[in-house]
Coordinates of C-alpha atoms in Angstrom, one line a residue:
L197 CA 73.7 66.8 81.9
A198 CA 71.7 64.3 79.9
F199 CA 73.4 61.5 81.9
E200 CA 72.6 63.0 85.3
A201 CA 68.9 63.8 84.3
I202 CA 68.3 60.2 83.2
V203 CA 70.0 58.7 86.2
K204 CA 68.0 60.8 88.7
K205 CA 64.8 59.9 87.0
Q206 CA 65.7 56.2 87.2
I207 CA 66.6 56.5 90.9
Q208 CA 63.3 58.2 91.7
K209 CA 61.5 55.1 90.4
L210 CA 63.2 53.1 93.2
K211 CA 61.1 54.7 96.0
E212 CA 57.8 53.0 95.2
P213 CA 59.2 49.4 95.2
S214 CA 61.2 50.1 98.4
L215 CA 58.1 51.3 100.3
K216 CA 56.2 48.3 99.0
C217 CA 59.0 46.1 100.4
V218 CA 58.6 47.6 103.8
D219 CA 54.8 47.1 103.7
M220 CA 55.3 43.4 102.8
V221 CA 57.6 42.9 105.8
V222 CA 55.2 44.6 108.1
N223 CA 52.3 42.4 107.0
E224 CA 54.4 39.3 107.4
L225 CA 55.6 40.3 110.9
T226 CA 52.0 41.1 112.0
S227 CA 50.8 37.7 110.7
T228 CA 53.6 36.0 112.6
I229 CA 52.6 37.8 115.8
R230 CA 49.0 36.7 115.3
K231 CA 50.0 33.1 114.8
C232 CA 52.2 33.1 117.9
S233 CA 49.4 34.6 120.1
E234 CA 47.1 31.6 119.3
K235 CA 48.9 29.8 122.1
L236 CA 47.2 32.2 124.5
G237 CA 43.8 31.3 123.2
Q238 CA 42.6 30.2 126.7
Y239 CA 43.1 33.7 127.9
P240 CA 41.3 36.0 125.4
H241 CA 41.9 39.3 127.2
L242 CA 45.6 38.6 127.6
R243 CA 45.9 37.7 123.9
E244 CA 44.1 40.8 122.7
E245 CA 46.2 43.1 124.9
M246 CA 49.4 41.4 123.8
E247 CA 48.5 41.7 120.1
R248 CA 47.6 45.4 120.6
I249 CA 50.9 46.3 122.3
V250 CA 53.1 44.5 119.8
T251 CA 51.2 45.7 116.7
T252 CA 51.4 49.3 117.9
H253 CA 55.1 49.0 118.3
I254 CA 55.5 47.5 114.8
R255 CA 53.5 50.4 113.3
E256 CA 55.8 52.9 115.1
R257 CA 58.9 51.1 113.7
E258 CA 57.3 51.0 110.2
G259 CA 57.3 54.8 110.0
R260 CA 60.9 55.1 111.1
T261 CA 62.0 52.4 108.7
K262 CA 60.3 54.0 105.7
D263 CA 61.9 57.3 106.6
Q264 CA 65.3 55.6 106.6
V265 CA 64.6 54.0 103.3
M266 CA 63.7 57.3 101.7
L267 CA 66.8 58.8 103.2
L268 CA 68.9 56.1 101.4
I269 CA 67.4 57.0 98.1
D270 CA 67.7 60.7 98.7
I271 CA 71.4 60.1 99.4
E272 CA 71.8 58.4 96.1
L273 CA 70.1 61.4 94.4
A274 CA 72.3 63.9 96.1
Y275 CA 75.5 63.0 94.3
M276 CA 76.5 61.0 91.2
N277 CA 79.7 59.3 92.1
T278 CA 81.3 58.8 88.7
N279 CA 84.6 57.9 90.3
H280 CA 83.2 54.6 91.6
E281 CA 85.5 51.7 90.9
D282 CA 82.7 49.8 89.2
F283 CA 81.6 52.7 87.0
I284 CA 82.5 52.1 83.3
G285 CA 83.6 55.7 82.7
F286 CA 83.2 57.9 79.6
A287 CA 86.2 56.5 77.8
N288 CA 85.1 52.9 78.2
A289 CA 81.5 53.7 77.3
Q290 CA 82.6 55.3 74.0
Q291 CA 84.7 52.3 73.2
R292 CA 81.9 49.9 73.9
S293 CA 79.5 51.9 71.8
S294 CA 81.9 51.9 68.9
Q295 CA 82.3 48.2 69.2
M296 CA 78.5 47.8 69.2
S297 CA 78.2 49.9 66.1
K298 CA 80.9 47.8 64.3
K299 CA 79.0 44.6 65.2
K300 CA 75.8 46.1 64.0
A301 CA 77.4 47.2 60.7
S302 CA 79.2 43.9 60.2
G303 CA 76.0 41.8 60.2
N304 CA 72.3 41.9 59.8
Q305 CA 71.4 41.4 63.4
V306 CA 67.9 40.2 64.4
I307 CA 66.4 42.6 66.9
R308 CA 62.9 41.2 67.5
K309 CA 60.5 38.6 66.4
G310 CA 56.7 38.4 67.1
W311 CA 53.2 38.3 65.8
L312 CA 51.7 41.5 64.3
T313 CA 48.5 42.2 62.4
I314 CA 48.5 44.2 59.1
N315 CA 45.5 46.3 59.7
N316 CA 45.0 48.4 56.5
I317 CA 44.4 45.7 54.0
G318 CA 41.0 46.1 52.4
I319 CA 38.2 43.5 52.8
M320 CA 38.3 42.8 49.0
K321 CA 41.9 41.8 49.3
G322 CA 41.5 39.5 52.3
G323 CA 41.1 42.0 55.2
S324 CA 43.4 42.2 58.3
K325 CA 45.7 39.2 58.7
E326 CA 48.2 38.2 61.4
Y327 CA 51.8 37.4 60.3
W328 CA 55.1 36.4 62.0
F329 CA 57.4 39.5 61.8
V330 CA 61.2 39.5 62.0
L331 CA 62.9 42.8 62.6
T332 CA 66.6 43.1 61.8
A333 CA 69.0 46.1 61.6
E334 CA 68.3 46.5 57.9
N335 CA 64.8 45.3 57.0
L336 CA 61.4 44.1 58.3
S337 CA 60.2 40.7 57.0
W338 CA 57.0 38.8 57.7
Y339 CA 56.1 35.2 57.2
K340 CA 53.0 33.1 57.2
D341 CA 53.9 31.4 60.5
D342 CA 56.7 31.2 63.1
E343 CA 58.5 28.4 61.2
E344 CA 59.8 31.2 58.8
K345 CA 59.5 29.0 55.7
E346 CA 57.1 31.0 53.6
K347 CA 58.2 34.6 53.4
K348 CA 55.4 37.1 52.4
Y349 CA 57.4 40.3 52.1
M350 CA 60.7 42.0 53.0
L351 CA 60.6 45.8 53.6
P352 CA 63.9 47.8 53.8
L353 CA 64.1 50.2 56.7
D354 CA 65.6 53.1 54.7
N355 CA 63.8 56.4 55.1
L356 CA 61.1 54.9 57.3
K357 CA 59.5 56.5 60.3
L358 CA 56.9 55.6 63.0
R359 CA 53.5 57.2 63.4
D360 CA 50.7 56.6 66.0
I361 CA 47.3 55.7 64.7
E362 CA 44.1 56.3 66.7
K363 CA 42.0 53.2 67.4
G364 CA 38.8 52.9 65.4
F365 CA 35.4 52.9 67.1
M366 CA 34.9 49.2 66.8
S367 CA 38.6 48.2 67.1
S368 CA 40.1 46.9 70.3
K369 CA 43.7 46.7 69.1
H370 CA 46.4 49.3 69.4
I371 CA 47.8 50.5 66.0
F372 CA 51.0 52.2 64.8
A373 CA 52.2 52.8 61.2
L374 CA 55.3 52.9 59.2
F375 CA 55.6 55.5 56.4
N376 CA 58.3 56.7 54.0
T377 CA 59.7 60.2 54.4
E378 CA 60.0 60.6 50.6
Q379 CA 56.2 60.1 50.1
R380 CA 56.7 56.8 48.4
N381 CA 54.5 53.7 48.8
V382 CA 55.7 51.5 51.7
Y383 CA 53.9 48.3 50.8
K384 CA 52.3 47.7 47.4
D385 CA 49.8 50.5 46.8
Y386 CA 49.8 51.7 50.4
R387 CA 51.4 54.9 51.6
Q388 CA 51.8 53.5 55.1
L389 CA 51.8 50.1 56.7
E390 CA 49.5 49.9 59.7
L391 CA 50.5 47.3 62.3
A392 CA 48.3 46.3 65.2
C393 CA 49.0 44.8 68.6
E394 CA 46.7 43.5 71.4
T395 CA 48.0 45.8 74.2
Q396 CA 49.7 49.1 74.4
E397 CA 52.7 47.5 76.1
E398 CA 53.4 45.5 73.0
V399 CA 53.2 48.7 70.9
D400 CA 55.7 50.4 73.1
S401 CA 58.0 47.4 73.0
W402 CA 57.9 47.3 69.2
K403 CA 58.6 51.0 69.0
A404 CA 61.7 50.6 71.1
S405 CA 62.8 47.8 68.9
F406 CA 62.3 49.9 65.7
L407 CA 64.3 52.7 67.5
R408 CA 67.2 50.4 67.9
A409 CA 67.0 49.5 64.2
G410 CA 67.2 53.2 63.3
V411 CA 63.4 53.9 62.7
Y412 CA 62.5 56.9 64.7
P413 CA 59.0 58.2 65.6
E414 CA 57.5 61.1 63.8
R415 CA 57.3 64.5 65.6
V416 CA 53.9 66.1 65.7
G417 CA 54.1 69.9 65.2
E418 CA 52.2 72.4 67.3
K419 CA 50.0 75.3 66.0
D420 CA 52.4 77.9 67.1
K421 CA 54.9 78.8 64.3
Q422 CA 57.8 79.3 66.6
S423 CA 57.4 76.0 68.4
E424 CA 56.7 74.4 65.0
S425 CA 60.0 75.8 63.6
E426 CA 61.9 74.7 66.6
E427 CA 60.4 71.2 66.4
N428 CA 61.1 71.0 62.7
G429 CA 64.7 71.8 63.4
S430 CA 64.9 69.2 66.2
D431 CA 63.1 66.8 64.0
N432 CA 65.6 67.3 61.2
F433 CA 68.4 66.9 63.7
M434 CA 66.8 63.8 65.1
H435 CA 66.2 62.1 61.8
S436 CA 69.4 63.2 60.2
M437 CA 70.7 59.7 60.7
D438 CA 74.0 61.3 61.9
P439 CA 76.4 58.5 63.0
Q440 CA 77.9 60.8 65.6
L441 CA 74.5 61.3 67.2
E442 CA 73.9 57.6 67.4
R443 CA 77.3 57.0 69.0
Q444 CA 76.5 59.7 71.6
V445 CA 73.1 58.1 72.4
E446 CA 74.7 54.7 72.7
T447 CA 77.5 56.2 75.0
I448 CA 74.9 57.8 77.3
R449 CA 73.0 54.5 77.4
N450 CA 76.1 52.6 78.5
L451 CA 76.9 55.2 81.2
V452 CA 73.3 55.0 82.6
D453 CA 73.3 51.2 82.6
S454 CA 76.6 51.1 84.4
Y455 CA 75.7 53.6 87.0
M456 CA 72.2 52.2 87.6
G457 CA 73.8 48.8 88.1
I458 CA 75.8 50.3 91.0
V459 CA 72.8 52.0 92.5
N460 CA 70.7 48.9 92.3
K461 CA 73.4 46.8 93.9
T462 CA 73.7 49.3 96.8
I463 CA 70.0 49.5 97.4
R464 CA 69.5 45.7 97.3
D465 CA 72.3 45.4 99.9
L466 CA 71.1 48.2 102.2
M467 CA 67.4 47.6 102.1
P468 CA 67.3 44.2 104.0
K469 CA 69.9 45.5 106.5
T470 CA 67.9 48.6 107.3
I471 CA 64.6 46.6 107.7
M472 CA 66.3 44.0 109.8
H473 CA 67.9 46.5 112.2
L474 CA 65.1 49.0 112.5
M475 CA 62.1 46.7 112.5
I476 CA 62.6 43.0 113.1
N477 CA 65.5 43.0 115.6
N478 CA 64.0 46.0 117.4
T479 CA 60.6 44.2 117.7
K480 CA 62.3 41.1 119.0
E481 CA 64.1 43.0 121.7
F482 CA 60.9 44.8 122.6
I483 CA 59.1 41.5 123.1
H484 CA 61.9 40.1 125.3
S485 CA 62.4 43.1 127.5
E486 CA 59.5 45.5 127.5
L487 CA 56.3 43.5 126.7
L488 CA 55.9 42.1 130.2
A489 CA 56.2 45.5 131.8
N490 CA 53.6 46.9 129.4
L491 CA 51.2 44.1 130.3
Y492 CA 51.6 44.8 134.0
S493 CA 51.0 48.5 133.4
C494 CA 47.7 47.8 131.6
G495 CA 45.6 47.6 134.7
D496 CA 43.9 44.7 136.5
Q497 CA 45.9 41.5 136.0
N498 CA 43.0 39.4 137.2
T499 CA 41.0 40.6 134.2
L500 CA 43.8 39.6 131.9
M501 CA 44.0 36.1 133.3
E502 CA 40.3 35.3 133.0
E503 CA 39.7 32.1 131.2
S504 CA 37.4 31.7 128.3
A505 CA 34.1 29.8 128.7
E506 CA 35.4 26.9 126.7
Q507 CA 38.6 26.6 128.8
A508 CA 36.6 26.7 132.0
Q509 CA 34.2 24.0 130.8
R510 CA 37.2 21.8 129.7
R511 CA 38.9 22.3 133.1
D512 CA 35.7 21.3 134.9
E513 CA 35.4 18.1 132.8
M514 CA 39.0 17.2 133.5
L515 CA 38.5 17.7 137.3
R516 CA 35.4 15.5 137.3
M517 CA 37.3 12.8 135.4
Y518 CA 40.2 13.1 137.9
Y519 CA 38.0 12.6 141.0
A520 CA 36.1 9.7 139.3
L521 CA 39.4 7.9 138.5
K522 CA 40.7 8.6 142.1
E523 CA 37.5 7.1 143.6
A524 CA 37.8 4.0 141.3
L525 CA 41.4 3.5 142.5
N526 CA 40.3 3.6 146.1
I527 CA 37.6 1.0 145.5
I528 CA 40.1 -1.3 143.8
G529 CA 42.5 -0.8 146.7
D530 CA 39.9 -1.9 149.3
I531 CA 39.4 -5.3 147.6
S532 CA 41.8 -7.9 149.2
T533 CA 42.7 -10.7 147.0
T534 CA 44.3 -13.9 148.6
T535 CA 45.7 -16.9 146.8
I536 CA 44.4 -20.3 148.0
S537 CA 46.9 -23.1 147.4
T538 CA 46.3 -26.8 147.9
P539 CA 49.4 -28.9 149.0
L540 CA 50.5 -31.6 146.6
P541 CA 49.7 -35.2 147.7
P542 CA 52.6 -37.3 149.0
P543 CA 54.4 -39.5 146.5
V544 CA 53.0 -42.9 145.9
D545 CA 54.9 -45.8 147.5
D546 CA 55.6 -48.1 144.7
S547 CA 58.2 -50.2 146.4
W548 CA 55.8 -53.1 146.5
L549 CA 56.0 -53.3 142.8
Q550 CA 59.7 -54.1 142.9
V551 CA 60.6 -57.7 142.9
Q552 CA 64.0 -58.5 144.2
N553 CA 65.7 -61.8 144.6
V554 CA 67.3 -61.6 148.0
Q555 CA 69.5 -64.6 147.5
S556 CA 70.5 -64.3 143.9
G557 CA 70.2 -60.5 143.8
R558 CA 68.4 -60.6 140.4
R559 CA 65.6 -58.3 139.6
S560 CA 62.2 -59.3 138.4
P561 CA 61.6 -58.9 134.6
T562 CA 58.9 -56.4 135.4
S563 CA 60.4 -53.4 137.2
S564 CA 59.0 -49.9 137.9
P565 CA 60.4 -46.9 136.0
T566 CA 60.8 -45.1 139.3
P567 CA 64.1 -45.4 141.1
Q568 CA 64.3 -48.8 142.8
R569 CA 64.9 -49.3 146.5
R570 CA 66.6 -52.3 148.0
A571 CA 64.1 -54.3 149.9
P572 CA 65.1 -55.7 153.3
A573 CA 66.2 -59.3 153.4
V574 CA 63.5 -61.7 154.4
P575 CA 63.5 -65.4 154.8
P576 CA 62.2 -67.4 151.9
A577 CA 58.6 -68.3 152.2
R578 CA 56.1 -70.0 150.2
P579 CA 54.3 -67.8 147.7
L580 CA 50.9 -66.7 148.8
S581 CA 47.9 -67.3 146.7
R582 CA 44.7 -65.4 146.6
G583 CA 42.6 -68.4 147.6
P584 CA 43.1 -71.5 149.7
A585 CA 45.8 -73.9 148.7
P586 CA 44.6 -76.6 146.3
G587 CA 44.3 -79.9 148.1
P588 CA 43.9 -83.4 146.8
P589 CA 40.9 -84.1 144.6
P590 CA 37.8 -85.0 146.4
A591 CA 36.8 -88.6 146.7
G592 CA 34.7 -89.9 143.9
A593 CA 35.9 -87.4 141.4
P594 CA 37.0 -89.0 138.2
V595 CA 40.7 -89.2 137.5
G596 CA 41.9 -86.7 135.1
S597 CA 39.1 -84.2 135.6
A598 CA 39.7 -80.5 136.1
P599 CA 40.1 -79.2 139.6
P600 CA 37.3 -77.1 141.0
V601 CA 37.4 -73.3 140.5
P602 CA 38.7 -71.6 143.5
S603 CA 36.5 -69.1 145.2
R604 CA 37.3 -65.4 145.7
P605 CA 39.5 -64.6 148.7
G606 CA 37.6 -64.0 151.8
A607 CA 34.3 -65.3 150.3
S608 CA 31.9 -66.6 152.8
P609 CA 30.7 -70.2 152.2
D610 CA 27.3 -69.1 153.4
P611 CA 25.6 -67.0 150.7
F612 CA 23.3 -65.5 153.3
G613 CA 26.0 -64.6 155.7
P614 CA 27.8 -61.3 156.1
P615 CA 29.5 -59.8 153.1
P616 CA 33.1 -60.8 152.6
Q617 CA 35.9 -58.5 153.7
V618 CA 38.2 -57.0 151.1
P619 CA 41.7 -58.1 151.8
S620 CA 44.1 -55.3 152.4
R621 CA 47.2 -54.8 150.3
P622 CA 50.3 -56.3 151.9
N623 CA 52.8 -53.8 153.0
R624 CA 55.7 -56.1 153.0
A625 CA 58.0 -57.0 150.2
P626 CA 56.8 -59.5 147.7
P627 CA 58.0 -63.0 148.4
G628 CA 61.0 -64.5 146.8
V629 CA 61.0 -67.1 144.2
P630 CA 61.1 -70.6 145.8
R631 CA 64.2 -72.5 145.0
Q632 CA 63.9 -75.8 143.3
P633 CA 65.1 -78.8 145.3
Q634 CA 68.3 -80.3 144.1
S635 CA 68.3 -83.8 142.9
K636 CA 70.5 -86.1 144.8

């Protein structure tokens, strides 16, 4: 009965995180739909209508998904399957608890470490101080710091109990106390040792650690005598330090841990499958198959396809740019461009530069770099000179004097006559070199 009651209470706690998981999926799905609809920003009415239809469908699926999740948890509450293959079983749980008790008895196991404040030290003795506490299965020790080099005190856990202390008017810390059931001093001259934490969660955590070490909380009696006697009896039973009771508690804890591991594994496996089937896949199918029909059934399609003012202005600007570019292309096409080419001049006839010896067939030392042409054979003639041939020296000229300077070709003897004519370049081949007369 204790096992079943504890397990049901733990399973009930799964409902809140399961519903929160569904809400997180709905928010994420709605955000995704909103981001996808941004592509329809140029049609605001169509975008609003599409978001409304899809969001409404998601909200409908949300209710059904939550009902299904609650149904899964109710199914887990309906029956405790202690025959599950992964369940530890009562025999194995008892065996494990006995092994744990042997390990606990064999050594002084460290259960918890942390900072605590000793709150009931008087101001004359230094006031409240914070120490590093180490809780083991046999005693409670505290040190000056977390290096655990300087030990201040070691308190055995025999005959100790826990008690809640109300916070003072000016105190912000949460306090609990350790006291001796035999009315002995716990620490020096103090009947109880008051320990303070910053939060209530830390106090609860330390209480759980003391419970594991065998230090149980004090039971507060009620005013009614019958209830007080019953509670005194249960208190004596609770604090009887009966080893058999401790083994039973440890056995139930092992059973609960084993069964809750199975339940958690099942819920973690079925939750995403349920959400995927009932919400995400269903919404995807709705968008592919039914969204268009719902949009057509909304009313006037022309209203849905109205553009926004920004989109209309952008479209007008693009049209103006299009027509301007088209007109510019037409103007460029009307301009005819022709290429004017000038023919190359004919090659220069440089055959007159070639000097050829018709009879001997030898070339002149000065030849043109251009390909040479064979000049036609001409009879030997006397070489021409640019001026008249030199004659005998005039009479009366001294013997041995230099001959007169010849005049320019074509120069008129009369200086007042018509200007001389420039002789034309001969078109025939240059004359050959005259042969020397042979001496007889």
